[in-house]
Every structure is written in structure tokens, then in C-alpha cells.
Amino acid sequence: MLQGTVDILILRTLAWDSMHGYAISRWVDERSDGVLAVDGAALYRALHRLEARKWVVASWGVSENNRKAKYYTLTTAGRAQLRAESAVWRRYADAVSKVLRPA
């Protein structure tokens, strides 16, 4: 994946609801029809980075299979960052699409 992709995917996922790491990974995989897979190491590095930037906050809870899990929630600053990054990604995707179109 391109640099920065994991961060925006996580932010977008958490815009729906608070989730633990495995649920985030599963949601991205399902929404992309299996095209985008976020492996565990990259996912948790990104979550820690987003938490350090105050774009997400974490709290402990119990997962759907009754295990202790860290749940991540998008902050107000994280929502603002998601809006900003989404605009950049849309411009980037549009530009790449234009270049790939037949002349």
C-alpha cells in the first residue's frame, strides 16, 4: 500500500464506530472485497501513531468473543484529519485516473 494509506483507512473505519484492532482489519478487508489487507504489525503501529497524534483514543472493553480488547475511537481532531486526508486522496485518485485513461 502507498504510504499513509493505512492511517486513512483506520480513520475512515472508526468514523463508523469504535472498534478493536481485529475488527478494523476485518472491516477494511470486507469493504474492499479483499483487495486491501492490513496486517497486524502495520495496523498496530498505525493505531499507536494515531493515538500519539490524538486522532484516536483507546479504552479497554470486551470483544464479541468475550476477550479483553482495546477499542479505538475517533476524536474530533481525528475527524478533521479524516476530512483533510480524504480530500487529498480524492484529488490524487482523480489525477491518476486521468493519466490512466486512453488519450
mmCIF file of C-alpha atoms in Angstrom:
data_model
loop_
_atom_site.group_PDB
_atom_site.id
_atom_site.type_symbol
_atom_site.label_atom_id
_atom_site.label_comp_id
_atom_site.label_asym_id
_atom_site.label_seq_id
_atom_site.Cartn_x
_atom_site.Cartn_y
_atom_site.Cartn_z
ATOM 1 C CA MET A 1 0.000 0.000 0.000
ATOM 2 C CA LEU A 2 1.040 3.587 -0.538
ATOM 3 C CA GLN A 3 2.433 5.417 2.463
ATOM 4 C CA GLY A 4 -0.346 6.935 4.556
ATOM 5 C CA THR A 5 -2.987 4.563 3.257
ATOM 6 C CA VAL A 6 -3.291 2.570 6.476
ATOM 7 C CA ASP A 7 -3.874 5.717 8.529
ATOM 8 C CA ILE A 8 -6.745 6.986 6.405
ATOM 9 C CA LEU A 9 -8.300 3.509 6.218
ATOM 10 C CA ILE A 10 -8.269 3.279 10.009
ATOM 11 C CA LEU A 11 -9.675 6.779 10.432
ATOM 12 C CA ARG A 12 -12.445 6.019 7.934
ATOM 13 C CA THR A 13 -13.273 2.741 9.645
ATOM 14 C CA LEU A 14 -13.518 4.383 13.052
ATOM 15 C CA ALA A 15 -15.823 7.058 11.643
ATOM 16 C CA TRP A 16 -18.488 4.322 11.724
ATOM 17 C CA ASP A 17 -17.970 3.132 15.282
ATOM 18 C CA SER A 18 -15.396 2.285 17.948
ATOM 19 C CA MET A 19 -13.623 -0.973 17.146
ATOM 20 C CA HIS A 20 -10.776 -3.184 18.300
ATOM 21 C CA GLY A 21 -7.837 -3.907 16.012
ATOM 22 C CA TYR A 22 -9.042 -7.179 14.542
ATOM 23 C CA ALA A 23 -12.468 -5.671 13.762
ATOM 24 C CA ILE A 24 -10.779 -2.738 11.990
ATOM 25 C CA SER A 25 -8.733 -5.120 9.856
ATOM 26 C CA ARG A 26 -11.794 -7.235 9.052
ATOM 27 C CA TRP A 27 -13.919 -4.172 8.142
ATOM 28 C CA VAL A 28 -11.290 -2.862 5.699
ATOM 29 C CA ASP A 29 -10.950 -6.304 4.126
ATOM 30 C CA GLU A 30 -14.725 -6.689 3.735
ATOM 31 C CA ARG A 31 -15.327 -3.145 2.417
ATOM 32 C CA SER A 32 -12.572 -3.567 -0.195
ATOM 33 C CA ASP A 33 -13.773 -7.034 -1.266
ATOM 34 C CA GLY A 34 -10.491 -8.496 -0.053
ATOM 35 C CA VAL A 35 -8.286 -6.152 -2.091
ATOM 36 C CA LEU A 36 -6.927 -4.198 0.880
ATOM 37 C CA ALA A 37 -5.497 -6.230 3.721
ATOM 38 C CA VAL A 38 -3.934 -4.553 6.742
ATOM 39 C CA ASP A 39 -1.575 -6.933 8.510
ATOM 40 C CA GLY A 40 -1.332 -6.929 12.280
ATOM 41 C CA ALA A 41 2.060 -5.257 12.629
ATOM 42 C CA ALA A 42 1.214 -2.369 10.283
ATOM 43 C CA LEU A 43 -2.221 -1.980 11.861
ATOM 44 C CA TYR A 44 -0.969 -1.707 15.430
ATOM 45 C CA ARG A 45 1.949 0.588 14.501
ATOM 46 C CA ALA A 46 -0.574 2.870 12.787
ATOM 47 C CA LEU A 47 -3.008 2.735 15.723
ATOM 48 C CA HIS A 48 -0.236 3.734 18.136
ATOM 49 C CA ARG A 49 0.836 6.549 15.792
ATOM 50 C CA LEU A 50 -2.770 7.809 15.503
ATOM 51 C CA GLU A 51 -3.166 7.613 19.267
ATOM 52 C CA ALA A 52 0.049 9.632 19.783
ATOM 53 C CA ARG A 53 -1.294 12.292 17.398
ATOM 54 C CA LYS A 54 -4.558 12.385 19.408
ATOM 55 C CA TRP A 55 -6.604 11.345 16.361
ATOM 56 C CA VAL A 56 -7.886 8.264 18.201
ATOM 57 C CA VAL A 57 -8.299 7.340 21.849
ATOM 58 C CA ALA A 58 -8.224 3.826 23.245
ATOM 59 C CA SER A 59 -10.084 2.116 26.069
ATOM 60 C CA TRP A 60 -10.354 -1.460 27.233
ATOM 61 C CA GLY A 61 -13.507 -3.467 26.628
ATOM 62 C CA VAL A 62 -14.719 -6.974 25.905
ATOM 63 C CA SER A 63 -14.831 -8.266 22.337
ATOM 64 C CA GLU A 64 -17.650 -10.229 20.729
ATOM 65 C CA ASN A 65 -15.878 -13.470 21.693
ATOM 66 C CA ASN A 66 -15.628 -12.432 25.371
ATOM 67 C CA ARG A 67 -11.946 -11.467 25.304
ATOM 68 C CA LYS A 68 -10.370 -8.318 26.676
ATOM 69 C CA ALA A 69 -9.673 -5.966 23.763
ATOM 70 C CA LYS A 70 -8.503 -2.409 23.251
ATOM 71 C CA TYR A 71 -11.183 -0.378 21.476
ATOM 72 C CA TYR A 72 -10.262 2.680 19.437
ATOM 73 C CA THR A 73 -12.496 5.722 18.990
ATOM 74 C CA LEU A 74 -12.088 8.602 16.564
ATOM 75 C CA THR A 75 -11.578 12.002 18.215
ATOM 76 C CA THR A 76 -12.767 15.379 16.948
ATOM 77 C CA ALA A 77 -9.215 16.031 15.735
ATOM 78 C CA GLY A 78 -9.276 12.634 14.028
ATOM 79 C CA ARG A 79 -12.485 13.532 12.190
ATOM 80 C CA ALA A 80 -10.898 16.766 10.975
ATOM 81 C CA GLN A 81 -7.826 14.838 9.824
ATOM 82 C CA LEU A 82 -10.035 12.314 8.013
ATOM 83 C CA ARG A 83 -11.784 15.134 6.121
ATOM 84 C CA ALA A 84 -8.444 16.702 5.147
ATOM 85 C CA GLU A 85 -6.830 13.418 4.076
ATOM 86 C CA SER A 86 -9.943 12.313 2.195
ATOM 87 C CA ALA A 87 -9.826 15.459 0.077
ATOM 88 C CA VAL A 88 -6.149 14.828 -0.748
ATOM 89 C CA TRP A 89 -6.837 11.182 -1.645
ATOM 90 C CA ARG A 90 -9.771 12.124 -3.899
ATOM 91 C CA ARG A 91 -7.598 14.636 -5.811
ATOM 92 C CA TYR A 92 -4.828 12.041 -6.081
ATOM 93 C CA ALA A 93 -7.186 9.294 -7.306
ATOM 94 C CA ASP A 94 -8.768 11.649 -9.847
ATOM 95 C CA ALA A 95 -5.343 12.643 -11.176
ATOM 96 C CA VAL A 96 -4.195 9.018 -11.508
ATOM 97 C CA SER A 97 -7.461 8.118 -13.256
ATOM 98 C CA LYS A 98 -6.932 10.932 -15.773
ATOM 99 C CA VAL A 99 -3.419 9.718 -16.554
ATOM 100 C CA LEU A 100 -4.572 6.121 -16.983
ATOM 101 C CA ARG A 101 -7.403 6.977 -19.395
ATOM 102 C CA PRO A 102 -6.705 6.394 -23.073
ATOM 103 C CA ALA A 103 -5.729 9.596 -24.852
#
